Short mmCIF file of C-alpha atoms and ligand atoms in Angstrom, two decimals:
data_model
loop_
_atom_site.label_atom_id
_atom_site.label_comp_id
_atom_site.label_asym_id
_atom_site.label_seq_id
_atom_site.Cartn_x
_atom_site.Cartn_y
_atom_site.Cartn_z
CA MET A 17 79.67 124.36 98.29
CA ALA A 18 81.97 121.38 98.81
CA ALA A 19 82.49 119.41 102.01
CA LEU A 20 85.27 117.29 103.41
CA ILE A 21 84.36 114.82 106.14
CA LEU A 22 87.19 113.49 108.27
CA PHE A 23 86.07 110.21 109.83
CA GLY A 24 88.40 109.64 112.77
CA GLY A 25 88.63 113.43 112.88
CA GLY A 26 89.94 113.45 116.46
CA GLY A 27 92.55 110.74 115.90
CA ASP A 28 96.29 110.85 115.53
CA LEU A 29 96.44 111.03 111.72
CA ALA A 30 93.87 113.82 111.57
CA MET A 31 95.51 115.91 114.28
CA ARG A 32 99.12 115.36 113.20
CA MET A 33 98.77 115.41 109.43
CA LEU A 34 95.36 116.10 107.91
CA LEU A 35 94.21 119.17 109.81
CA PRO A 36 97.65 120.86 109.70
CA SER A 37 97.70 120.13 105.94
CA LEU A 38 94.29 121.76 105.55
CA TYR A 39 95.44 124.74 107.58
CA PHE A 40 98.47 125.24 105.33
CA LEU A 41 96.34 124.91 102.20
CA ASP A 42 93.94 127.49 103.58
CA HIS A 43 96.85 129.74 104.57
CA ASP A 44 98.09 129.60 100.96
CA GLY A 45 94.62 130.25 99.53
CA LEU A 46 94.40 126.82 97.92
CA LEU A 47 91.24 125.37 99.45
CA PRO A 48 88.07 125.40 97.35
CA GLU A 49 85.92 128.45 98.01
CA GLY A 50 83.36 127.76 100.74
CA LEU A 51 84.75 124.30 101.61
CA LYS A 52 83.35 122.93 104.86
CA ILE A 53 85.56 120.66 106.95
CA ILE A 54 83.62 118.35 109.24
CA GLY A 55 85.33 116.22 111.86
CA ALA A 56 83.34 113.08 112.63
CA ALA A 57 84.17 110.63 115.39
CA ARG A 58 82.59 108.66 118.19
CA SER A 59 83.60 111.06 120.94
CA GLU A 60 80.67 113.04 122.34
CA GLU A 61 82.07 116.55 122.19
CA THR A 62 80.73 119.85 120.99
CA PRO A 63 82.00 121.54 117.82
CA ALA A 64 83.59 124.22 120.04
CA GLU A 65 85.52 121.62 122.03
CA TYR A 66 86.67 119.93 118.84
CA ILE A 67 87.75 123.22 117.28
CA ASP A 68 89.81 124.00 120.41
CA LYS A 69 91.64 120.69 120.01
CA VAL A 70 92.26 121.36 116.32
CA HIS A 71 93.52 124.85 117.17
CA GLU A 72 96.07 123.45 119.59
CA ALA A 73 97.32 120.78 117.16
CA VAL A 74 97.47 123.04 114.12
CA LYS A 75 99.07 125.96 115.94
CA ALA A 76 101.85 123.80 117.38
CA ARG A 77 102.65 122.41 113.94
CA ALA A 78 102.35 125.72 112.06
CA GLU A 79 104.49 127.59 114.59
CA SER A 80 107.26 125.05 114.29
CA ASP A 81 107.09 125.32 110.48
CA GLY A 82 106.97 129.12 110.59
CA GLY A 83 103.53 129.40 109.00
CA TRP A 84 101.20 130.45 111.83
CA SER A 85 98.86 133.32 111.21
CA GLU A 86 95.79 134.28 113.25
CA ASP A 87 94.02 135.42 110.06
CA SER A 88 94.51 132.07 108.37
CA TRP A 89 93.31 130.29 111.49
CA ALA A 90 90.20 132.49 111.63
CA ARG A 91 89.46 131.46 108.02
CA MET A 92 89.94 127.81 108.78
CA LYS A 93 87.96 127.97 112.01
CA ALA A 94 84.97 129.30 110.08
CA ARG A 95 85.01 126.16 107.93
CA LEU A 96 85.29 123.70 110.81
CA ASP A 97 82.49 121.73 112.36
CA TYR A 98 82.16 118.51 114.31
CA ARG A 99 79.59 115.75 114.68
CA ALA A 100 79.68 112.77 117.04
CA VAL A 101 78.69 109.78 114.91
CA ASP A 102 78.69 106.03 114.78
CA ALA A 103 79.98 105.76 111.23
CA THR A 104 78.77 102.18 110.86
CA ASP A 105 75.16 103.25 111.44
CA PRO A 106 73.33 104.87 108.48
CA ALA A 107 70.89 106.65 110.78
CA SER A 108 73.80 108.34 112.52
CA LEU A 109 75.28 109.42 109.16
CA GLU A 110 72.12 110.97 107.72
CA PRO A 111 72.38 114.29 109.63
CA LEU A 112 76.00 114.49 108.47
CA LYS A 113 74.88 114.18 104.89
CA ALA A 114 72.31 116.95 105.44
CA LEU A 115 75.04 119.17 106.90
CA CYS A 116 77.18 118.73 103.77
CA GLY A 117 74.54 120.08 101.41
CA SER A 118 74.34 119.13 97.76
CA GLY A 119 77.88 119.98 96.61
CA GLU A 120 80.79 117.58 96.21
CA ILE A 121 81.50 115.49 99.30
CA THR A 122 84.89 113.94 99.97
CA SER A 123 85.04 111.54 102.92
CA PHE A 124 88.43 110.62 104.37
CA LEU A 125 88.50 107.40 106.40
CA ALA A 126 91.19 107.90 109.03
CA VAL A 127 89.85 105.07 111.18
CA SER A 128 90.78 101.44 111.74
CA PRO A 129 90.65 99.64 108.36
CA SER A 130 88.76 96.82 110.07
CA LEU A 131 85.79 99.22 110.03
CA TYR A 132 86.06 100.22 106.34
CA GLY A 133 83.61 97.59 105.12
CA ARG A 134 80.86 98.48 107.56
CA ILE A 135 81.39 102.22 107.18
CA VAL A 136 81.14 102.26 103.38
CA THR A 137 78.00 100.16 103.51
CA ALA A 138 76.44 102.62 105.97
CA MET A 139 77.60 105.54 103.83
CA LYS A 140 75.84 104.11 100.83
CA THR A 141 72.54 103.81 102.71
CA ALA A 142 72.94 107.31 104.11
CA GLY A 143 73.48 108.82 100.63
CA LEU A 144 77.17 109.56 101.13
CA ALA A 145 78.26 107.41 98.17
CA GLU A 146 76.28 109.16 95.45
CA ARG A 147 77.79 110.48 92.23
CA ASN A 148 78.94 113.71 93.87
CA CYS A 149 80.82 111.75 96.57
CA ARG A 150 84.38 110.45 96.84
CA ILE A 151 86.11 108.35 99.41
CA VAL A 152 89.74 108.47 100.52
CA LEU A 153 91.13 105.34 102.16
CA GLU A 154 94.20 105.47 104.36
CA LYS A 155 96.51 102.47 104.37
CA PRO A 156 96.68 99.67 105.38
CA VAL A 157 93.78 98.26 103.39
CA GLY A 158 94.04 94.62 104.42
CA ARG A 159 97.10 92.65 105.53
CA ASP A 160 97.27 90.33 102.53
CA LEU A 161 95.64 89.92 99.13
CA GLU A 162 92.64 88.09 100.53
CA SER A 163 91.81 90.59 103.25
CA PHE A 164 92.48 93.48 100.85
CA ARG A 165 89.95 92.03 98.42
CA GLU A 166 87.41 91.49 101.15
CA ILE A 167 87.56 95.15 102.22
CA ASP A 168 87.81 96.46 98.70
CA ASP A 169 84.81 94.41 97.57
CA ALA A 170 82.76 96.22 100.20
CA VAL A 171 84.16 99.56 98.96
CA SER A 172 83.34 98.78 95.36
CA GLY A 173 79.85 97.69 96.44
CA ALA A 174 79.26 101.30 97.45
CA PHE A 175 81.55 103.42 95.23
CA ASP A 176 82.76 103.27 91.61
CA GLU A 177 86.52 102.91 91.21
CA ARG A 178 86.71 106.51 89.93
CA GLN A 179 85.30 107.69 93.27
CA VAL A 180 87.89 105.75 95.33
CA PHE A 181 91.19 107.34 96.37
CA ARG A 182 93.60 104.87 98.04
CA ILE A 183 96.28 106.98 99.67
CA ASP A 184 99.97 106.28 99.72
CA HIS A 185 101.37 109.42 101.27
CA TYR A 186 104.78 108.84 99.64
CA LEU A 187 103.20 109.76 96.30
CA GLY A 188 102.41 113.20 97.71
CA LYS A 189 106.05 113.93 98.50
CA GLU A 190 107.50 116.70 96.36
CA THR A 191 110.62 114.78 95.33
CA VAL A 192 108.59 111.78 94.21
CA GLN A 193 106.74 114.00 91.77
CA ASN A 194 110.05 115.55 90.84
CA LEU A 195 111.23 112.09 89.82
CA ILE A 196 108.44 112.00 87.24
CA ALA A 197 109.51 115.46 86.03
CA LEU A 198 113.15 114.38 85.86
CA ARG A 199 112.43 111.23 83.89
CA PHE A 200 109.82 112.52 81.48
CA GLY A 201 110.56 116.23 81.29
CA ASN A 202 114.09 115.70 80.01
CA THR A 203 115.57 113.78 77.11
CA ILE A 204 118.98 113.13 78.61
CA PHE A 205 118.07 110.53 81.25
CA GLU A 206 115.62 108.27 79.46
CA PRO A 207 118.11 106.77 76.95
CA LEU A 208 120.31 105.79 79.92
CA TRP A 209 117.45 104.45 82.04
CA ASN A 210 117.88 100.74 81.31
CA ASN A 211 120.09 97.70 81.73
CA LEU A 212 122.67 98.93 79.24
CA THR A 213 123.76 101.77 81.51
CA VAL A 214 122.25 101.20 84.95
CA ASP A 215 124.08 98.72 87.18
CA HIS A 216 121.49 98.56 89.97
CA VAL A 217 118.96 100.62 91.91
CA GLN A 218 118.74 101.08 95.69
CA ILE A 219 115.73 102.26 97.65
CA THR A 220 116.33 103.02 101.32
CA VAL A 221 113.76 104.19 103.85
CA GLY A 222 115.54 104.44 107.18
CA GLU A 223 113.87 105.57 110.39
CA THR A 224 115.43 106.21 113.79
CA VAL A 225 112.14 105.87 115.68
CA GLY A 226 111.13 102.56 117.19
CA VAL A 227 107.71 100.96 117.03
CA GLY A 228 106.83 102.07 120.58
CA ASP A 229 103.16 101.94 121.45
CA ARG A 230 102.13 101.26 117.83
CA TRP A 231 103.00 97.60 118.38
CA PRO A 232 99.38 96.29 118.44
CA TYR A 233 99.15 97.36 114.78
CA TYR A 234 102.78 96.80 113.84
CA ASP A 235 103.12 93.29 115.22
CA GLU A 236 100.49 92.13 112.72
CA TYR A 237 102.20 93.83 109.81
CA GLY A 238 105.96 94.14 110.21
CA ALA A 239 108.22 96.17 107.94
CA LEU A 240 107.28 94.13 104.86
CA ARG A 241 103.59 95.02 105.01
CA ASP A 242 103.90 98.40 106.72
CA MET A 243 106.43 99.96 104.32
CA LEU A 244 107.50 97.71 101.48
CA GLN A 245 104.09 96.65 100.17
CA ASN A 246 103.10 100.26 99.63
CA HIS A 247 105.62 103.11 99.88
CA MET A 248 108.66 101.25 98.60
CA LEU A 249 106.95 99.38 95.79
CA GLN A 250 105.40 102.67 94.67
CA LEU A 251 108.85 104.24 94.49
CA LEU A 252 110.14 101.21 92.60
CA CYS A 253 107.29 101.54 90.11
CA LEU A 254 108.01 105.20 89.43
CA VAL A 255 111.67 104.44 88.78
CA ALA A 256 111.01 101.38 86.64
CA MET A 257 107.85 102.18 84.68
CA GLU A 258 107.79 102.86 80.95
CA PRO A 259 107.01 106.43 79.88
CA PRO A 260 103.22 106.84 80.09
CA SER A 261 101.52 108.38 77.08
CA ASP A 262 99.90 110.99 79.28
CA LEU A 263 99.90 112.16 82.89
CA ASP A 264 96.27 111.15 83.32
CA PRO A 265 95.51 108.69 86.12
CA ASP A 266 95.03 105.61 83.99
CA SER A 267 98.05 106.10 81.74
CA VAL A 268 100.38 106.40 84.73
CA ARG A 269 98.78 103.61 86.72
CA ASN A 270 98.70 101.23 83.73
CA GLU A 271 102.48 101.55 83.52
CA LYS A 272 102.95 101.02 87.26
CA VAL A 273 100.84 97.84 87.22
CA LYS A 274 103.00 96.44 84.41
CA VAL A 275 106.07 96.83 86.61
CA LEU A 276 104.39 95.08 89.53
CA ARG A 277 103.34 92.24 87.24
CA SER A 278 106.94 91.83 86.10
CA LEU A 279 108.37 91.43 89.60
CA ARG A 280 109.97 88.00 89.86
CA PRO A 281 108.34 85.97 92.64
CA ILE A 282 110.62 85.08 95.53
CA THR A 283 110.68 81.35 96.25
CA PRO A 284 111.40 79.66 99.61
CA GLU A 285 114.63 78.23 98.12
CA GLU A 286 116.07 81.66 97.41
CA ALA A 287 114.45 83.59 100.27
CA GLU A 288 117.58 83.44 102.40
CA ARG A 289 119.80 84.65 99.55
CA VAL A 290 117.65 87.57 98.38
CA THR A 291 115.87 88.75 101.53
CA VAL A 292 116.86 89.77 105.06
CA ARG A 293 114.57 90.10 108.06
CA GLY A 294 115.73 91.87 111.19
CA GLN A 295 114.46 92.92 114.60
CA TYR A 296 116.08 95.51 116.85
CA VAL A 297 117.39 94.59 120.24
CA GLU A 298 117.98 96.83 123.27
CA GLY A 299 120.70 99.43 122.82
CA THR A 300 121.35 103.10 122.13
CA SER A 301 119.71 105.29 119.55
CA GLU A 302 120.65 108.95 119.02
CA GLY A 303 122.52 108.88 122.32
CA GLN A 304 119.58 107.52 124.33
CA PRO A 305 119.09 104.03 125.77
CA VAL A 306 116.21 102.33 123.97
CA PRO A 307 114.33 99.08 124.60
CA SER A 308 114.22 96.14 122.23
CA TYR A 309 111.16 95.56 120.06
CA GLU A 310 110.24 92.59 122.21
CA GLN A 311 110.40 94.72 125.35
CA GLU A 312 108.06 97.26 123.73
CA ARG A 313 105.81 94.44 122.62
CA GLY A 314 105.94 92.80 126.06
CA GLN A 315 106.65 89.33 124.72
CA ALA A 316 108.66 87.39 122.14
CA SER A 317 107.69 88.12 118.54
CA ASP A 318 108.70 86.98 115.05
CA THR A 319 107.71 90.29 113.45
CA GLU A 320 110.46 92.00 111.44
CA THR A 321 111.27 95.64 112.14
CA PHE A 322 113.77 95.61 109.25
CA VAL A 323 113.58 94.17 105.80
CA ALA A 324 115.99 94.16 102.87
CA ILE A 325 115.09 92.57 99.56
CA ARG A 326 116.63 92.14 96.16
CA ALA A 327 113.84 92.47 93.60
CA ASP A 328 114.25 91.58 89.94
CA ILE A 329 112.03 92.95 87.24
CA ASP A 330 111.62 90.48 84.43
CA ASN A 331 111.21 92.71 81.42
CA TRP A 332 113.30 93.92 78.49
CA ARG A 333 114.40 97.20 80.09
CA TRP A 334 115.46 95.89 83.49
CA ALA A 335 116.66 92.32 82.89
CA GLY A 336 119.80 91.81 84.98
CA VAL A 337 119.40 95.05 87.00
CA PRO A 338 118.72 94.27 90.66
CA PHE A 339 116.55 96.64 92.69
CA PHE A 340 117.71 96.52 96.32
CA MET A 341 115.23 97.81 98.90
CA ARG A 342 115.72 98.20 102.65
CA THR A 343 113.68 99.75 105.41
CA GLY A 344 113.63 99.55 109.17
CA LYS A 345 112.97 101.17 112.52
CA ARG A 346 115.71 102.29 114.93
CA LEU A 347 118.26 102.61 112.16
CA SER A 348 121.13 105.03 112.30
CA GLU A 349 119.43 107.82 110.32
CA LYS A 350 116.07 109.05 109.15
CA ARG A 351 116.94 108.88 105.47
CA THR A 352 114.87 108.08 102.42
CA GLU A 353 116.55 107.90 99.08
CA ILE A 354 116.55 106.26 95.69
CA VAL A 355 119.95 105.63 94.17
CA ILE A 356 120.38 104.94 90.47
CA GLN A 357 123.85 103.47 90.25
CA PHE A 358 125.24 103.60 86.72
CA LYS A 359 127.79 101.17 85.34
CA PRO A 360 131.49 102.00 85.50
CA VAL A 361 133.25 103.30 82.41
CA PRO A 362 134.09 100.34 80.13
CA HIS A 363 137.77 101.26 79.92
CA SER A 364 139.60 103.67 82.14
CA ILE A 365 142.38 105.83 80.86
CA PHE A 366 142.87 107.43 84.28
CA ASP A 367 143.03 105.03 87.19
CA HIS A 368 146.70 104.26 87.15
CA GLY A 369 148.89 105.09 90.11
CA ASP A 370 147.82 108.29 91.79
CA ARG A 371 145.47 109.61 89.13
CA GLY A 372 142.38 108.87 91.18
CA VAL A 373 139.94 106.02 90.96
CA ILE A 374 136.98 106.53 88.68
CA GLU A 375 133.72 106.20 90.54
CA ALA A 376 130.72 105.19 88.50
CA ASN A 377 128.06 107.90 88.09
CA ARG A 378 125.27 107.91 90.58
CA LEU A 379 121.96 109.72 90.63
CA VAL A 380 120.61 110.15 94.14
CA ILE A 381 116.99 111.14 94.65
CA GLU A 382 116.75 112.14 98.29
CA LEU A 383 113.30 112.43 99.84
CA GLN A 384 114.35 112.85 103.48
CA PRO A 385 115.86 114.53 105.47
CA ASP A 386 116.50 116.93 102.57
CA GLU A 387 114.65 117.04 99.29
CA ASP A 388 117.26 116.92 96.59
CA ILE A 389 118.26 115.23 93.38
CA SER A 390 121.97 115.02 92.76
CA LEU A 391 124.20 113.51 90.15
CA SER A 392 127.75 112.54 90.92
CA VAL A 393 130.20 112.85 88.08
CA MET A 394 133.96 112.67 87.77
CA ASN A 395 135.79 115.91 87.34
CA LYS A 396 139.40 117.02 86.91
CA LYS A 397 141.04 118.25 90.08
CA PRO A 398 142.04 121.85 89.37
CA GLY A 399 145.76 122.45 89.14
CA LEU A 400 148.80 122.25 86.95
CA ASP A 401 149.78 118.67 87.74
CA GLN A 402 151.16 117.10 84.62
CA ARG A 403 149.27 113.91 85.28
CA MET A 404 145.54 114.44 85.29
CA GLN A 405 143.94 113.85 88.69
CA LEU A 406 140.24 113.10 89.02
CA GLN A 407 137.72 113.69 91.79
CA PRO A 408 134.02 112.96 92.13
CA ILE A 409 131.71 115.97 92.45
CA ARG A 410 128.03 116.10 93.26
CA MET A 411 125.77 118.33 91.23
CA SER A 412 122.41 119.23 92.72
CA LEU A 413 119.68 119.16 90.11
CA SER A 414 116.85 120.28 92.34
CA TRP A 415 116.89 124.00 92.73
CA GLY A 416 119.29 125.04 90.04
CA MET A 417 122.90 126.05 90.39
CA ASP A 418 122.38 129.78 90.13
CA GLY A 419 119.83 130.10 92.92
CA LYS A 420 117.32 131.92 90.68
CA GLU A 421 114.78 129.10 90.77
CA ALA A 422 112.09 129.42 93.40
CA LYS A 423 112.75 127.27 96.42
CA PRO A 424 109.59 126.59 98.44
CA PRO A 425 109.47 128.54 101.71
CA ARG A 426 108.75 125.37 103.69
CA ARG A 427 108.55 121.66 103.14
CA ARG A 428 104.97 120.72 102.41
CA ILE A 429 103.22 117.86 104.21
CA ALA A 430 102.68 115.10 101.64
CA TYR A 431 98.96 115.06 102.49
CA GLU A 432 98.51 118.63 101.24
CA ARG A 433 98.95 117.62 97.60
CA LEU A 434 96.87 114.47 98.07
CA LEU A 435 93.96 116.19 99.82
CA LEU A 436 93.80 118.78 97.05
CA ASP A 437 93.91 116.13 94.33
CA ALA A 438 91.26 113.97 95.99
CA MET A 439 88.92 116.94 96.34
CA ALA A 440 89.55 117.80 92.67
CA GLY A 441 88.90 114.18 91.63
CA ASP A 442 92.41 113.64 90.22
CA SER A 443 93.53 110.11 91.08
CA THR A 444 96.94 110.09 89.33
CA LEU A 445 98.77 110.01 92.68
CA PHE A 446 96.49 107.39 94.22
CA VAL A 447 96.68 103.62 94.05
CA ARG A 448 94.28 101.78 91.75
CA ARG A 449 92.73 98.51 92.87
CA ASP A 450 94.74 96.29 90.49
CA GLU A 451 97.97 97.99 91.57
CA ALA A 452 97.28 97.28 95.23
CA GLU A 453 96.35 93.69 94.34
CA GLN A 454 99.58 93.07 92.45
CA ALA A 455 101.64 94.57 95.27
CA TRP A 456 99.89 92.33 97.81
CA LYS A 457 100.36 89.30 95.58
CA TRP A 458 104.14 89.78 95.46
CA VAL A 459 104.36 90.57 99.17
CA ASP A 460 102.26 87.51 100.04
CA GLU A 461 104.73 85.38 98.08
CA VAL A 462 107.63 86.87 100.06
CA SER A 463 105.86 86.24 103.32
CA GLU A 464 105.01 82.65 102.32
CA ALA A 465 108.60 82.06 101.27
CA TRP A 466 109.69 83.24 104.72
CA SER A 467 107.36 80.92 106.53
CA ASN A 468 108.17 77.94 104.26
CA ALA A 469 111.89 78.52 104.69
CA ASP A 470 111.35 79.24 108.41
CA LEU A 471 113.27 82.49 108.14
CA LYS A 472 113.24 84.34 111.46
CA PRO A 473 114.32 87.96 111.98
CA LEU A 474 118.01 88.48 112.76
CA ALA A 475 118.88 90.68 115.74
CA TYR A 476 120.36 94.13 115.04
CA ASP A 477 121.55 96.93 117.26
CA PRO A 478 119.68 100.24 117.28
CA GLY A 479 121.64 102.99 115.57
CA THR A 480 122.97 100.67 112.85
CA TRP A 481 121.78 99.98 109.30
CA GLY A 482 120.23 96.63 110.26
CA PRO A 483 121.68 93.11 110.35
CA GLU A 484 125.03 92.46 108.67
CA ALA A 485 123.23 90.17 106.27
CA SER A 486 121.81 93.31 104.64
CA ASP A 487 125.32 94.42 103.63
CA LEU A 488 126.05 90.90 102.44
CA LEU A 489 123.01 91.01 100.19
CA LEU A 490 124.89 93.58 98.11
CA SER A 491 128.53 92.70 98.78
CA ARG A 492 127.89 89.16 97.56
CA THR A 493 127.26 90.73 94.15
CA GLY A 494 130.19 93.14 94.39
CA ARG A 495 128.05 96.13 95.38
CA ALA A 496 127.48 98.23 98.51
CA TRP A 497 124.71 100.38 99.98
CA ASN A 498 125.18 104.08 99.43
CA THR A 499 126.60 105.62 102.59
CA GLY A 500 126.04 109.18 101.45
CA ASP A 501 129.62 109.98 102.52
CA ASP A 502 131.08 110.62 99.10
C1 LIG B 29 103.74 105.01 107.54
C2 LIG B 29 104.14 103.80 108.34
O1 LIG B 29 102.97 104.63 106.43
O2 LIG B 29 104.92 105.68 107.09
C3 LIG B 29 105.03 104.18 109.51
O3 LIG B 29 102.98 103.15 108.83
C4 LIG B 29 106.21 105.02 109.04
O4 LIG B 29 105.50 103.03 110.20
C5 LIG B 29 105.74 106.16 108.14
O5 LIG B 29 106.87 105.53 110.19
C6 LIG B 29 106.94 106.86 107.51
O6 LIG B 29 106.51 108.00 106.81
P1 LIG B 29 107.51 109.19 106.51
O7 LIG B 29 106.74 110.11 105.62
O8 LIG B 29 107.88 109.80 107.83
O9 LIG B 29 108.71 108.57 105.85
#
C-alpha cells in the first residue's frame, strides 16, 4: 500500500490544486490501488474536520469543471486522513511514518520553502527518507543560486537525487508535453528548427490578476524570480534543446541543461537594451478599477511585476536567433504562448500591388486560455481573379482537422500528471538540481546587471501589455510581439 503525505495539507496550494487533482485522478481510476492520502499541517483539527474542508474545496472545483460525482468522492474520502504535526520535529513525524505503513511514501512539501531544510532533516530522522520514500518540492526553492544551494544541500543530505522531485507545474501542462511530441514525433519540423529557417522565438506568459495579498512573497521575488527563472526558462529549454536520445529523465534533462549553459550572460552595459522591468500603476483591469502594486504593497517598492528579456543561446543551432520572453501581472489578457516565427520567403513572386503581402510562417503553441498548436501558412484566396491573391490561414495541429481524434473531456490540472509521475518515480517532467542551478545562475546575472545599471521598473497601466519599452525591445530589431489578431 502506497501513501502520499501532503505537508501544508490545509494550505492554499493543497486545497486549490493538489486535492482537486487527486480527486480527478481518483474519478478517472488513475490512482494507485489502496493509496492513502494524508494531510499534515500544524492546525489541531480532527480528520473529520479536515475531510469536510477538503470536500468543500474539491466539490466546488469539480462542479465547475463538470466532474463531480458522489461515488468518486466516497472513494477519495476513504483514502483521506489527517494528522496535526510539527514537521520540523522528528518525534512529531514518527506516528505519521507508522500510519503510512511499509509501502512507497511520497511526501509533497506545500509549505514555506524557508522550512524545507529543517523538515527534510526531521524526515530523515523519522524514517521518512528511506529508500521507499520520495520527496516533491514546490517552487520557489531559494531566491538565488546561493540560497537554492543551501536548501538543496539539506535536501540532498536526506534524499538521493533520484528520490527528489522539484516541481515546475508548467511541465505538467498538456500542451508543453505536446511540444515534445510535435518536435520529436514528426520529421517535418526538426529540419526547420534552427537558425537557417527560424527568425526568432517569443514566449509570453500574460496574467490579468494582480499580486494582491501575495505581496509578502512576491516583493522578495518579482516577475524575474517568480516566473522567468522557472516556468519560462523551462519552456525555452523545451523549444531549444537538441533531440534527446530517449525520453528517460536523464536524457531529456541533460539536453535542457546544455541549453541553460549556452544562455549568453546579460551584462550591466546591455541590460537596458535587452531587458525591460515594469510595475503596474493604478488603473482599470477587465472593466474594474484596480490599485497599483505599491498600493497593494502599502509602500514604495522596486520589485518588477513585469519583465521582458531578449535571451541569446550561444550554440550552433540558435546563433543569431533571439528568444524574446515577457511575463507580467495585470496585463491585458491571461495568455500563455510560444511563437516560433519563421523567416520570410527569400524572394516573393506575389507581393506586388494588390496581390497580398506574404506573411512569414508562424507556429503558435498556445498553453492558455486554449490549448492549441497552430501553423499559419499562406494560401490562395479562392476565386477566378486573374492575378493570384494570397491570404494567411491558420491550421490547428492539435486535435486534427476531421474531428475524429479524441479531445479530452476537460482540461486537466497540470498537477495531475506531475502527482502521478512523482508517485511512479518518473522524474522526466521534474527539474534536476543542475538545471535549477544553471537557471539561477543566469537569473542572478540578470538581477546583478539590473542593480549595477540601476535599472528601476517602468510604470505601466493595467490592461496593457506592459511598458512601451517592451514593444521597443522587438521593434528595434524590426520585429513585433504576436498580437494573436491575424
Ligand atoms: C506560479 C506563480 O508559479 O504560477 C504565480 O508563482 C503565477 O505568480 C502562476 O500566477 C501562474 O500559473 P498558471 O498555471 O496559472 O499560468
